[in-house]
Amino acid sequence: MNRLIRNTWTCLCLLLTTQCLVACWEDDVLPPEDTQTAATVTLTQDGNEHQIVYNGFEALKDKPVTVYYNIPSSGDMTKMPVLFIFPGEDRSAKEHMALFTDWARRQKVMLFAFEFPTAYYPTTTEYILGGMNTRQSSEGLTAKEKWNFNYVESFFKSVQQFTKTTQTTFDMWGHSAGAQFVHRFCTFMEDTHVNRAIAANSGWYTMPDADLSFPYGYKEVTDVDWSHQLPKVFAQKLYIQLGGADTSTEGLNNTTGAMSQGSTRLERGQHYFTTSRNTASRKNLPFNWSITIVPNIGHYASGMAQAAMDTLNY
């Protein structure tokens, strides 16, 4: 009888343990004990890949982000530049960071790649719009205090606190969906520490245009002071990098707003840059953007990452 009770109890424990593990795997999140807040972030400087689950932004603490990072094993961490990386639609942050690892080791650059887990950010739209909306619509916009963009600034402050870095700014690079996140971060975030931002092969854009409805313009975004923000948008160092062979239309946004920017990513990127430059000129505002077309490169993160490394070159 005692043996039967013990065996039954053991089976129940194993069943419960298995169910808990499956739940964690299915949700694509790490257990709570692996989550780090702004006050508890610790980073390892050994030249290897690490990851943390970060919930240091109070307004979204129930929707943490996963950050992969690599800090070169040699060199003074307090003096290393900081590069934030944003992957494409598949959220493969680790793989995108790996494209920069050898270069970062030589250049002594700290790498941090952001993954917005589908468990908390299930739609591509929620990712590429920085949480401003969960659908491509001007209705139901989220208050700026709850934009996903805020996680970037929050995490940078945590990096500053832990590393005691002398760096007061960070650079950012995004490819495809990540480029959509990057250029909108630069458009809508009013107080940032970004130095250089590279948007590579974005599928479509939010134009700096008050006459166009969101998400193709900023007409309905009223909680941003555009009298101050628009000059800052044009004055920042934003690099539009486009693959010269990125002309496939497969999987592209084909809404009227997106098609008005062009029929391919290459056309849309050129339209975004040229139209923005013309707007800045018309308003007599300084314009510090640049555009690069990378020959013979299609919609591939690896080729565009190399172009970014050539541009950054610390």
PDB file of C-alpha atoms in Angstrom:
ATOM      1  CA  MET A   1       0.000   0.000   0.000  1.00  0.00           C
ATOM      2  CA  ASN A   2       2.815   2.408   0.966  1.00  0.00           C
ATOM      3  CA  ARG A   3       4.647   1.567  -2.257  1.00  0.00           C
ATOM      4  CA  LEU A   4       1.482   2.302  -4.264  1.00  0.00           C
ATOM      5  CA  ILE A   5       1.097   5.696  -2.568  1.00  0.00           C
ATOM      6  CA  ARG A   6       4.762   6.543  -3.156  1.00  0.00           C
ATOM      7  CA  ASN A   7       4.569   5.564  -6.830  1.00  0.00           C
ATOM      8  CA  THR A   8       1.373   7.534  -7.330  1.00  0.00           C
ATOM      9  CA  TRP A   9       2.907  10.604  -5.683  1.00  0.00           C
ATOM     10  CA  THR A  10       6.048  10.323  -7.819  1.00  0.00           C
ATOM     11  CA  CYS A  11       3.988  10.128 -11.013  1.00  0.00           C
ATOM     12  CA  LEU A  12       1.970  13.187 -10.029  1.00  0.00           C
ATOM     13  CA  CYS A  13       5.144  15.192  -9.334  1.00  0.00           C
ATOM     14  CA  LEU A  14       6.661  14.193 -12.666  1.00  0.00           C
ATOM     15  CA  LEU A  15       3.447  15.097 -14.477  1.00  0.00           C
ATOM     16  CA  LEU A  16       3.266  18.530 -12.847  1.00  0.00           C
ATOM     17  CA  THR A  17       6.946  19.217 -13.568  1.00  0.00           C
ATOM     18  CA  THR A  18       6.532  18.247 -17.218  1.00  0.00           C
ATOM     19  CA  GLN A  19       3.475  20.452 -17.597  1.00  0.00           C
ATOM     20  CA  CYS A  20       5.336  23.430 -16.109  1.00  0.00           C
ATOM     21  CA  LEU A  21       8.286  22.958 -18.460  1.00  0.00           C
ATOM     22  CA  VAL A  22       6.026  22.600 -21.482  1.00  0.00           C
ATOM     23  CA  ALA A  23       4.178  25.759 -20.502  1.00  0.00           C
ATOM     24  CA  CYS A  24       7.443  27.695 -20.351  1.00  0.00           C
ATOM     25  CA  TRP A  25       8.571  26.377 -23.737  1.00  0.00           C
ATOM     26  CA  GLU A  26       5.214  26.988 -25.379  1.00  0.00           C
ATOM     27  CA  ASP A  27       5.105  30.577 -24.102  1.00  0.00           C
ATOM     28  CA  ASP A  28       8.628  31.161 -25.417  1.00  0.00           C
ATOM     29  CA  VAL A  29       9.653  32.946 -22.213  1.00  0.00           C
ATOM     30  CA  LEU A  30      12.194  32.239 -19.511  1.00  0.00           C
ATOM     31  CA  PRO A  31      11.124  31.419 -15.940  1.00  0.00           C
ATOM     32  CA  PRO A  32      10.579  34.445 -13.668  1.00  0.00           C
ATOM     33  CA  GLU A  33      13.863  33.947 -11.803  1.00  0.00           C
ATOM     34  CA  ASP A  34      15.775  34.758 -15.007  1.00  0.00           C
ATOM     35  CA  THR A  35      14.088  38.134 -15.361  1.00  0.00           C
ATOM     36  CA  GLN A  36      16.169  41.185 -14.534  1.00  0.00           C
ATOM     37  CA  THR A  37      14.888  44.609 -13.580  1.00  0.00           C
ATOM     38  CA  ALA A  38      16.607  47.923 -14.209  1.00  0.00           C
ATOM     39  CA  ALA A  39      18.150  47.717 -10.748  1.00  0.00           C
ATOM     40  CA  THR A  40      19.468  44.158 -11.033  1.00  0.00           C
ATOM     41  CA  VAL A  41      20.981  43.942 -14.529  1.00  0.00           C
ATOM     42  CA  THR A  42      24.364  42.216 -14.503  1.00  0.00           C
ATOM     43  CA  LEU A  43      26.481  41.754 -17.612  1.00  0.00           C
ATOM     44  CA  THR A  44      29.354  39.365 -18.304  1.00  0.00           C
ATOM     45  CA  GLN A  45      32.445  40.503 -20.217  1.00  0.00           C
ATOM     46  CA  ASP A  46      33.874  37.326 -21.708  1.00  0.00           C
ATOM     47  CA  GLY A  47      33.365  37.611 -25.472  1.00  0.00           C
ATOM     48  CA  ASN A  48      30.547  35.063 -25.446  1.00  0.00           C
ATOM     49  CA  GLU A  49      26.844  35.291 -26.175  1.00  0.00           C
ATOM     50  CA  HIS A  50      24.525  35.758 -23.210  1.00  0.00           C
ATOM     51  CA  GLN A  51      20.873  36.593 -22.788  1.00  0.00           C
ATOM     52  CA  ILE A  52      18.701  38.225 -20.179  1.00  0.00           C
ATOM     53  CA  VAL A  53      14.986  38.824 -19.891  1.00  0.00           C
ATOM     54  CA  TYR A  54      14.507  42.466 -19.019  1.00  0.00           C
ATOM     55  CA  ASN A  55      11.443  44.116 -17.502  1.00  0.00           C
ATOM     56  CA  GLY A  56      13.016  47.339 -16.298  1.00  0.00           C
ATOM     57  CA  PHE A  57      10.463  49.579 -18.018  1.00  0.00           C
ATOM     58  CA  GLU A  58       7.745  49.923 -15.396  1.00  0.00           C
ATOM     59  CA  ALA A  59       4.780  50.537 -17.722  1.00  0.00           C
ATOM     60  CA  LEU A  60       5.444  47.241 -19.553  1.00  0.00           C
ATOM     61  CA  LYS A  61       7.007  45.201 -16.759  1.00  0.00           C
ATOM     62  CA  ASP A  62       4.488  42.419 -17.418  1.00  0.00           C
ATOM     63  CA  LYS A  63       5.736  42.203 -21.031  1.00  0.00           C
ATOM     64  CA  PRO A  64       9.518  41.766 -20.730  1.00  0.00           C
ATOM     65  CA  VAL A  65      11.908  41.748 -23.659  1.00  0.00           C
ATOM     66  CA  THR A  66      14.740  39.306 -24.267  1.00  0.00           C
ATOM     67  CA  VAL A  67      18.114  40.927 -24.859  1.00  0.00           C
ATOM     68  CA  TYR A  68      21.050  38.966 -26.253  1.00  0.00           C
ATOM     69  CA  TYR A  69      24.439  40.531 -25.699  1.00  0.00           C
ATOM     70  CA  ASN A  70      28.139  40.072 -26.310  1.00  0.00           C
ATOM     71  CA  ILE A  71      30.857  42.159 -24.665  1.00  0.00           C
ATOM     72  CA  PRO A  72      34.422  41.677 -26.001  1.00  0.00           C
ATOM     73  CA  SER A  73      36.615  39.931 -23.433  1.00  0.00           C
ATOM     74  CA  SER A  74      39.481  42.391 -23.792  1.00  0.00           C
ATOM     75  CA  GLY A  75      39.302  46.145 -23.537  1.00  0.00           C
ATOM     76  CA  ASP A  76      37.924  48.701 -21.127  1.00  0.00           C
ATOM     77  CA  MET A  77      34.167  48.167 -20.883  1.00  0.00           C
ATOM     78  CA  THR A  78      33.686  51.715 -19.604  1.00  0.00           C
ATOM     79  CA  LYS A  79      34.905  53.100 -22.922  1.00  0.00           C
ATOM     80  CA  MET A  80      33.295  50.684 -25.386  1.00  0.00           C
ATOM     81  CA  PRO A  81      30.668  52.027 -27.817  1.00  0.00           C
ATOM     82  CA  VAL A  82      27.184  50.535 -27.546  1.00  0.00           C
ATOM     83  CA  LEU A  83      25.323  49.097 -30.553  1.00  0.00           C
ATOM     84  CA  PHE A  84      21.676  48.051 -30.306  1.00  0.00           C
ATOM     85  CA  ILE A  85      20.442  45.547 -32.930  1.00  0.00           C
ATOM     86  CA  PHE A  86      16.853  44.951 -34.045  1.00  0.00           C
ATOM     87  CA  PRO A  87      16.038  41.835 -36.109  1.00  0.00           C
ATOM     88  CA  GLY A  88      13.484  41.223 -38.823  1.00  0.00           C
ATOM     89  CA  GLU A  89       9.981  39.830 -38.622  1.00  0.00           C
ATOM     90  CA  ASP A  90      11.167  36.444 -37.338  1.00  0.00           C
ATOM     91  CA  ARG A  91      12.594  38.169 -34.205  1.00  0.00           C
ATOM     92  CA  SER A  92      15.875  36.235 -34.598  1.00  0.00           C
ATOM     93  CA  ALA A  93      17.883  38.623 -32.440  1.00  0.00           C
ATOM     94  CA  LYS A  94      20.617  36.122 -31.600  1.00  0.00           C
ATOM     95  CA  GLU A  95      21.322  35.346 -35.261  1.00  0.00           C
ATOM     96  CA  HIS A  96      21.378  39.020 -36.201  1.00  0.00           C
ATOM     97  CA  MET A  97      23.816  39.801 -33.402  1.00  0.00           C
ATOM     98  CA  ALA A  98      26.107  37.001 -34.584  1.00  0.00           C
ATOM     99  CA  LEU A  99      26.619  38.904 -37.863  1.00  0.00           C
ATOM    100  CA  PHE A 100      28.492  41.581 -35.911  1.00  0.00           C
ATOM    101  CA  THR A 101      30.414  39.481 -33.369  1.00  0.00           C
ATOM    102  CA  ASP A 102      33.842  39.225 -35.045  1.00  0.00           C
ATOM    103  CA  TRP A 103      33.762  42.875 -36.064  1.00  0.00           C
ATOM    104  CA  ALA A 104      32.707  43.949 -32.562  1.00  0.00           C
ATOM    105  CA  ARG A 105      35.576  42.009 -31.021  1.00  0.00           C
ATOM    106  CA  ARG A 106      38.067  43.856 -33.221  1.00  0.00           C
ATOM    107  CA  GLN A 107      36.375  47.225 -32.781  1.00  0.00           C
ATOM    108  CA  LYS A 108      35.739  46.759 -29.036  1.00  0.00           C
ATOM    109  CA  VAL A 109      31.991  47.351 -29.286  1.00  0.00           C
ATOM    110  CA  MET A 110      29.317  46.093 -26.888  1.00  0.00           C
ATOM    111  CA  LEU A 111      26.462  44.408 -28.765  1.00  0.00           C
ATOM    112  CA  PHE A 112      22.870  44.157 -27.554  1.00  0.00           C
ATOM    113  CA  ALA A 113      20.150  42.569 -29.709  1.00  0.00           C
ATOM    114  CA  PHE A 114      16.501  43.064 -28.771  1.00  0.00           C
ATOM    115  CA  GLU A 115      13.870  40.380 -29.156  1.00  0.00           C
ATOM    116  CA  PHE A 116      10.259  41.333 -28.504  1.00  0.00           C
ATOM    117  CA  PRO A 117       8.889  37.833 -27.775  1.00  0.00           C
ATOM    118  CA  THR A 118       5.768  36.749 -29.620  1.00  0.00           C
ATOM    119  CA  ALA A 119       4.398  35.565 -26.278  1.00  0.00           C
ATOM    120  CA  TYR A 120       3.966  39.215 -25.323  1.00  0.00           C
ATOM    121  CA  TYR A 121       4.094  40.949 -28.714  1.00  0.00           C
ATOM    122  CA  PRO A 122       2.255  38.486 -30.963  1.00  0.00           C
ATOM    123  CA  THR A 123       1.775  40.571 -34.108  1.00  0.00           C
ATOM    124  CA  THR A 124       4.392  41.910 -36.478  1.00  0.00           C
ATOM    125  CA  THR A 125       2.528  45.219 -36.498  1.00  0.00           C
ATOM    126  CA  GLU A 126       2.946  45.596 -32.738  1.00  0.00           C
ATOM    127  CA  TYR A 127       6.704  45.145 -33.200  1.00  0.00           C
ATOM    128  CA  ILE A 128       7.290  47.389 -36.190  1.00  0.00           C
ATOM    129  CA  LEU A 129       5.098  50.198 -34.825  1.00  0.00           C
ATOM    130  CA  GLY A 130       6.869  50.135 -31.488  1.00  0.00           C
ATOM    131  CA  GLY A 131       3.642  49.359 -29.673  1.00  0.00           C
ATOM    132  CA  MET A 132       1.917  52.506 -30.910  1.00  0.00           C
ATOM    133  CA  ASN A 133      -0.863  50.259 -32.167  1.00  0.00           C
ATOM    134  CA  THR A 134      -1.524  46.558 -32.622  1.00  0.00           C
ATOM    135  CA  ARG A 135      -2.904  47.122 -36.113  1.00  0.00           C
ATOM    136  CA  GLN A 136      -2.152  49.413 -39.032  1.00  0.00           C
ATOM    137  CA  SER A 137      -4.727  52.028 -38.131  1.00  0.00           C
ATOM    138  CA  SER A 138      -4.959  55.580 -36.857  1.00  0.00           C
ATOM    139  CA  GLU A 139      -7.641  54.484 -34.403  1.00  0.00           C
ATOM    140  CA  GLY A 140      -6.869  53.093 -30.974  1.00  0.00           C
ATOM    141  CA  LEU A 141      -3.376  54.562 -30.666  1.00  0.00           C
ATOM    142  CA  THR A 142      -1.501  53.718 -27.479  1.00  0.00           C
ATOM    143  CA  ALA A 143      -0.374  56.502 -25.145  1.00  0.00           C
ATOM    144  CA  LYS A 144       3.335  57.231 -25.604  1.00  0.00           C
ATOM    145  CA  GLU A 145       4.077  56.212 -22.012  1.00  0.00           C
ATOM    146  CA  LYS A 146       3.349  52.613 -23.039  1.00  0.00           C
ATOM    147  CA  TRP A 147       5.166  52.469 -26.367  1.00  0.00           C
ATOM    148  CA  ASN A 148       7.580  49.556 -26.753  1.00  0.00           C
ATOM    149  CA  PHE A 149      10.148  52.110 -27.923  1.00  0.00           C
ATOM    150  CA  ASN A 150      10.599  53.093 -24.284  1.00  0.00           C
ATOM    151  CA  TYR A 151      12.288  49.772 -23.528  1.00  0.00           C
ATOM    152  CA  VAL A 152      15.310  50.893 -25.557  1.00  0.00           C
ATOM    153  CA  GLU A 153      15.991  53.981 -23.459  1.00  0.00           C
ATOM    154  CA  SER A 154      15.259  52.122 -20.235  1.00  0.00           C
ATOM    155  CA  PHE A 155      17.729  49.370 -21.087  1.00  0.00           C
ATOM    156  CA  PHE A 156      20.432  51.848 -22.093  1.00  0.00           C
ATOM    157  CA  LYS A 157      20.182  53.478 -18.675  1.00  0.00           C
ATOM    158  CA  SER A 158      20.650  50.062 -17.090  1.00  0.00           C
ATOM    159  CA  VAL A 159      23.726  49.430 -19.251  1.00  0.00           C
ATOM    160  CA  GLN A 160      25.138  52.781 -18.167  1.00  0.00           C
ATOM    161  CA  GLN A 161      24.556  51.973 -14.511  1.00  0.00           C
ATOM    162  CA  PHE A 162      26.167  48.546 -14.626  1.00  0.00           C
ATOM    163  CA  THR A 163      29.142  49.203 -16.913  1.00  0.00           C
ATOM    164  CA  LYS A 164      29.892  52.707 -15.590  1.00  0.00           C
ATOM    165  CA  THR A 165      30.420  53.576 -19.235  1.00  0.00           C
ATOM    166  CA  THR A 166      31.567  57.003 -20.294  1.00  0.00           C
ATOM    167  CA  GLN A 167      29.369  56.631 -23.368  1.00  0.00           C
ATOM    168  CA  THR A 168      26.383  58.970 -23.280  1.00  0.00           C
ATOM    169  CA  THR A 169      24.831  57.688 -26.518  1.00  0.00           C
ATOM    170  CA  PHE A 170      24.188  54.454 -28.369  1.00  0.00           C
ATOM    171  CA  ASP A 171      23.974  53.495 -32.037  1.00  0.00           C
ATOM    172  CA  MET A 172      21.221  51.320 -33.463  1.00  0.00           C
ATOM    173  CA  TRP A 173      20.811  49.084 -36.514  1.00  0.00           C
ATOM    174  CA  GLY A 174      17.745  47.282 -37.749  1.00  0.00           C
ATOM    175  CA  HIS A 175      17.053  45.169 -40.813  1.00  0.00           C
ATOM    176  CA  SER A 176      13.657  44.731 -42.493  1.00  0.00           C
ATOM    177  CA  ALA A 177      11.072  44.793 -39.677  1.00  0.00           C
ATOM    178  CA  GLY A 178      13.883  45.952 -37.413  1.00  0.00           C
ATOM    179  CA  ALA A 179      14.470  48.893 -39.752  1.00  0.00           C
ATOM    180  CA  GLN A 180      10.819  49.794 -39.408  1.00  0.00           C
ATOM    181  CA  PHE A 181      11.231  49.830 -35.640  1.00  0.00           C
ATOM    182  CA  VAL A 182      14.402  51.934 -35.884  1.00  0.00           C
ATOM    183  CA  HIS A 183      13.136  54.675 -38.182  1.00  0.00           C
ATOM    184  CA  ARG A 184       9.907  55.036 -36.188  1.00  0.00           C
ATOM    185  CA  PHE A 185      11.877  55.183 -32.956  1.00  0.00           C
ATOM    186  CA  CYS A 186      13.781  58.087 -34.484  1.00  0.00           C
ATOM    187  CA  THR A 187      10.546  59.698 -35.651  1.00  0.00           C
ATOM    188  CA  PHE A 188       8.401  59.493 -32.532  1.00  0.00           C
ATOM    189  CA  MET A 189      10.702  59.334 -29.509  1.00  0.00           C
ATOM    190  CA  GLU A 190      11.332  62.870 -28.288  1.00  0.00           C
ATOM    191  CA  ASP A 191      14.086  62.409 -25.694  1.00  0.00           C
ATOM    192  CA  THR A 192      16.637  59.800 -26.693  1.00  0.00           C
ATOM    193  CA  HIS A 193      20.315  58.992 -26.390  1.00  0.00           C
ATOM    194  CA  VAL A 194      20.687  57.680 -29.931  1.00  0.00           C
ATOM    195  CA  ASN A 195      23.717  58.883 -31.868  1.00  0.00           C
ATOM    196  CA  ARG A 196      23.602  57.086 -35.221  1.00  0.00           C
ATOM    197  CA  ALA A 197      20.666  55.029 -36.460  1.00  0.00           C
ATOM    198  CA  ILE A 198      20.754  52.719 -39.477  1.00  0.00           C
ATOM    199  CA  ALA A 199      17.525  51.487 -41.071  1.00  0.00           C
ATOM    200  CA  ALA A 200      18.274  48.753 -43.626  1.00  0.00           C
ATOM    201  CA  ASN A 201      15.727  47.447 -46.142  1.00  0.00           C
ATOM    202  CA  SER A 202      12.585  48.627 -44.387  1.00  0.00           C
ATOM    203  CA  GLY A 203       9.409  47.277 -45.984  1.00  0.00           C
ATOM    204  CA  TRP A 204       7.564  50.601 -45.725  1.00  0.00           C
ATOM    205  CA  TYR A 205       7.788  53.852 -43.791  1.00  0.00           C
ATOM    206  CA  THR A 206       6.028  56.375 -41.622  1.00  0.00           C
ATOM    207  CA  MET A 207       6.609  59.625 -43.454  1.00  0.00           C
ATOM    208  CA  PRO A 208       7.393  62.795 -41.464  1.00  0.00           C
ATOM    209  CA  ASP A 209       4.169  64.282 -42.811  1.00  0.00           C
ATOM    210  CA  ALA A 210       1.363  65.820 -40.732  1.00  0.00           C
ATOM    211  CA  ASP A 211      -1.124  65.461 -43.587  1.00  0.00           C
ATOM    212  CA  LEU A 212      -0.866  61.667 -43.789  1.00  0.00           C
ATOM    213  CA  SER A 213      -2.795  59.445 -41.397  1.00  0.00           C
ATOM    214  CA  PHE A 214      -0.901  57.095 -39.120  1.00  0.00           C
ATOM    215  CA  PRO A 215       0.876  54.777 -39.686  1.00  0.00           C
ATOM    216  CA  TYR A 216       1.909  56.328 -43.029  1.00  0.00           C
ATOM    217  CA  GLY A 217       2.246  59.778 -41.468  1.00  0.00           C
ATOM    218  CA  TYR A 218       1.827  61.300 -38.026  1.00  0.00           C
ATOM    219  CA  LYS A 219      -1.470  63.175 -38.432  1.00  0.00           C
ATOM    220  CA  GLU A 220      -3.242  61.590 -35.442  1.00  0.00           C
ATOM    221  CA  VAL A 221      -0.205  61.380 -33.149  1.00  0.00           C
ATOM    222  CA  THR A 222      -0.992  64.371 -30.958  1.00  0.00           C
ATOM    223  CA  ASP A 223       1.000  63.563 -27.815  1.00  0.00           C
ATOM    224  CA  VAL A 224       4.272  64.511 -29.531  1.00  0.00           C
ATOM    225  CA  ASP A 225       5.314  68.170 -29.743  1.00  0.00           C
ATOM    226  CA  TRP A 226       5.982  68.287 -33.471  1.00  0.00           C
ATOM    227  CA  SER A 227       7.146  71.907 -33.427  1.00  0.00           C
ATOM    228  CA  HIS A 228      10.229  70.644 -31.594  1.00  0.00           C
ATOM    229  CA  GLN A 229      10.315  67.038 -32.747  1.00  0.00           C
ATOM    230  CA  LEU A 230      10.257  67.503 -36.529  1.00  0.00           C
ATOM    231  CA  PRO A 231      13.465  69.588 -36.608  1.00  0.00           C
ATOM    232  CA  LYS A 232      15.120  66.922 -34.412  1.00  0.00           C
ATOM    233  CA  VAL A 233      13.966  64.151 -36.759  1.00  0.00           C
ATOM    234  CA  PHE A 234      15.664  65.766 -39.736  1.00  0.00           C
ATOM    235  CA  ALA A 235      18.767  66.826 -37.795  1.00  0.00           C
ATOM    236  CA  GLN A 236      19.654  63.390 -36.464  1.00  0.00           C
ATOM    237  CA  LYS A 237      22.152  61.055 -38.076  1.00  0.00           C
ATOM    238  CA  LEU A 238      19.797  58.599 -39.762  1.00  0.00           C
ATOM    239  CA  TYR A 239      21.250  56.277 -42.396  1.00  0.00           C
ATOM    240  CA  ILE A 240      18.885  54.713 -44.919  1.00  0.00           C
ATOM    241  CA  GLN A 241      20.640  51.657 -46.352  1.00  0.00           C
ATOM    242  CA  LEU A 242      19.046  49.749 -49.219  1.00  0.00           C
ATOM    243  CA  GLY A 243      19.954  46.593 -51.070  1.00  0.00           C
ATOM    244  CA  GLY A 244      20.329  47.412 -54.739  1.00  0.00           C
ATOM    245  CA  ALA A 245      18.749  44.053 -55.603  1.00  0.00           C
ATOM    246  CA  ASP A 246      15.974  44.209 -52.985  1.00  0.00           C
ATOM    247  CA  THR A 247      13.249  44.377 -55.612  1.00  0.00           C
ATOM    248  CA  SER A 248      11.083  41.347 -54.826  1.00  0.00           C
ATOM    249  CA  THR A 249       7.470  42.173 -54.028  1.00  0.00           C
ATOM    250  CA  GLU A 250       6.772  38.930 -52.184  1.00  0.00           C
ATOM    251  CA  GLY A 251       5.350  39.532 -48.724  1.00  0.00           C
ATOM    252  CA  LEU A 252       5.329  43.314 -49.072  1.00  0.00           C
ATOM    253  CA  ASN A 253       2.666  45.530 -47.549  1.00  0.00           C
ATOM    254  CA  ASN A 254       0.368  46.306 -50.488  1.00  0.00           C
ATOM    255  CA  THR A 255      -2.016  48.749 -48.825  1.00  0.00           C
ATOM    256  CA  THR A 256      -2.709  52.039 -50.586  1.00  0.00           C
ATOM    257  CA  GLY A 257      -0.531  53.919 -48.116  1.00  0.00           C
ATOM    258  CA  ALA A 258       2.426  51.610 -48.620  1.00  0.00           C
ATOM    259  CA  MET A 259       2.068  51.411 -52.404  1.00  0.00           C
ATOM    260  CA  SER A 260       2.146  55.208 -52.598  1.00  0.00           C
ATOM    261  CA  GLN A 261       5.768  54.930 -51.452  1.00  0.00           C
ATOM    262  CA  GLY A 262       6.750  52.576 -54.278  1.00  0.00           C
ATOM    263  CA  SER A 263       6.308  48.976 -55.355  1.00  0.00           C
ATOM    264  CA  THR A 264       9.553  47.567 -53.898  1.00  0.00           C
ATOM    265  CA  ARG A 265      11.630  48.118 -50.775  1.00  0.00           C
ATOM    266  CA  LEU A 266      14.281  49.813 -52.875  1.00  0.00           C
ATOM    267  CA  GLU A 267      11.786  52.273 -54.340  1.00  0.00           C
ATOM    268  CA  ARG A 268      10.172  52.936 -50.977  1.00  0.00           C
ATOM    269  CA  GLY A 269      13.464  53.668 -49.275  1.00  0.00           C
ATOM    270  CA  GLN A 270      14.444  56.115 -51.994  1.00  0.00           C
ATOM    271  CA  HIS A 271      11.026  57.766 -51.784  1.00  0.00           C
ATOM    272  CA  TYR A 272      11.295  58.086 -47.996  1.00  0.00           C
ATOM    273  CA  PHE A 273      14.696  59.733 -48.180  1.00  0.00           C
ATOM    274  CA  THR A 274      13.962  62.074 -51.098  1.00  0.00           C
ATOM    275  CA  THR A 275      10.562  63.181 -49.814  1.00  0.00           C
ATOM    276  CA  SER A 276      11.937  63.810 -46.329  1.00  0.00           C
ATOM    277  CA  ARG A 277      14.858  65.809 -47.715  1.00  0.00           C
ATOM    278  CA  ASN A 278      12.470  67.917 -49.780  1.00  0.00           C
ATOM    279  CA  THR A 279      10.255  68.537 -46.751  1.00  0.00           C
ATOM    280  CA  ALA A 280      13.228  69.638 -44.664  1.00  0.00           C
ATOM    281  CA  SER A 281      14.368  71.962 -47.446  1.00  0.00           C
ATOM    282  CA  ARG A 282      10.913  73.466 -47.798  1.00  0.00           C
ATOM    283  CA  LYS A 283      10.789  74.153 -44.056  1.00  0.00           C
ATOM    284  CA  ASN A 284      14.396  75.429 -43.955  1.00  0.00           C
ATOM    285  CA  LEU A 285      15.389  72.721 -41.489  1.00  0.00           C
ATOM    286  CA  PRO A 286      18.862  71.113 -41.282  1.00  0.00           C
ATOM    287  CA  PHE A 287      18.908  67.640 -42.827  1.00  0.00           C
ATOM    288  CA  ASN A 288      21.595  65.181 -41.696  1.00  0.00           C
ATOM    289  CA  TRP A 289      20.311  61.925 -43.156  1.00  0.00           C
ATOM    290  CA  SER A 290      22.215  59.885 -45.701  1.00  0.00           C
ATOM    291  CA  ILE A 291      21.281  57.121 -48.113  1.00  0.00           C
ATOM    292  CA  THR A 292      23.359  54.210 -49.383  1.00  0.00           C
ATOM    293  CA  ILE A 293      22.395  51.671 -52.025  1.00  0.00           C
ATOM    294  CA  VAL A 294      24.437  48.507 -51.554  1.00  0.00           C
ATOM    295  CA  PRO A 295      25.139  46.929 -54.983  1.00  0.00           C
ATOM    296  CA  ASN A 296      23.952  43.385 -55.707  1.00  0.00           C
ATOM    297  CA  ILE A 297      22.440  42.833 -52.256  1.00  0.00           C
ATOM    298  CA  GLY A 298      18.840  41.692 -51.939  1.00  0.00           C
ATOM    299  CA  HIS A 299      16.773  41.289 -48.796  1.00  0.00           C
ATOM    300  CA  TYR A 300      19.607  39.739 -46.794  1.00  0.00           C
ATOM    301  CA  ALA A 301      20.626  40.824 -43.312  1.00  0.00           C
ATOM    302  CA  SER A 302      24.206  39.589 -43.741  1.00  0.00           C
ATOM    303  CA  GLY A 303      25.021  41.841 -46.686  1.00  0.00           C
ATOM    304  CA  MET A 304      23.333  44.824 -45.091  1.00  0.00           C
ATOM    305  CA  ALA A 305      25.109  44.199 -41.785  1.00  0.00           C
ATOM    306  CA  GLN A 306      28.443  44.503 -43.577  1.00  0.00           C
ATOM    307  CA  ALA A 307      27.362  47.857 -44.997  1.00  0.00           C
ATOM    308  CA  ALA A 308      26.438  48.972 -41.487  1.00  0.00           C
ATOM    309  CA  MET A 309      29.821  47.930 -40.118  1.00  0.00           C
ATOM    310  CA  ASP A 310      31.543  49.909 -42.866  1.00  0.00           C
ATOM    311  CA  THR A 311      29.459  52.940 -41.913  1.00  0.00           C
ATOM    312  CA  LEU A 312      29.923  52.713 -38.145  1.00  0.00           C
ATOM    313  CA  ASN A 313      33.655  51.859 -38.107  1.00  0.00           C
ATOM    314  CA  TYR A 314      34.435  53.028 -34.577  1.00  0.00           C
TER     315      TYR A 314
END
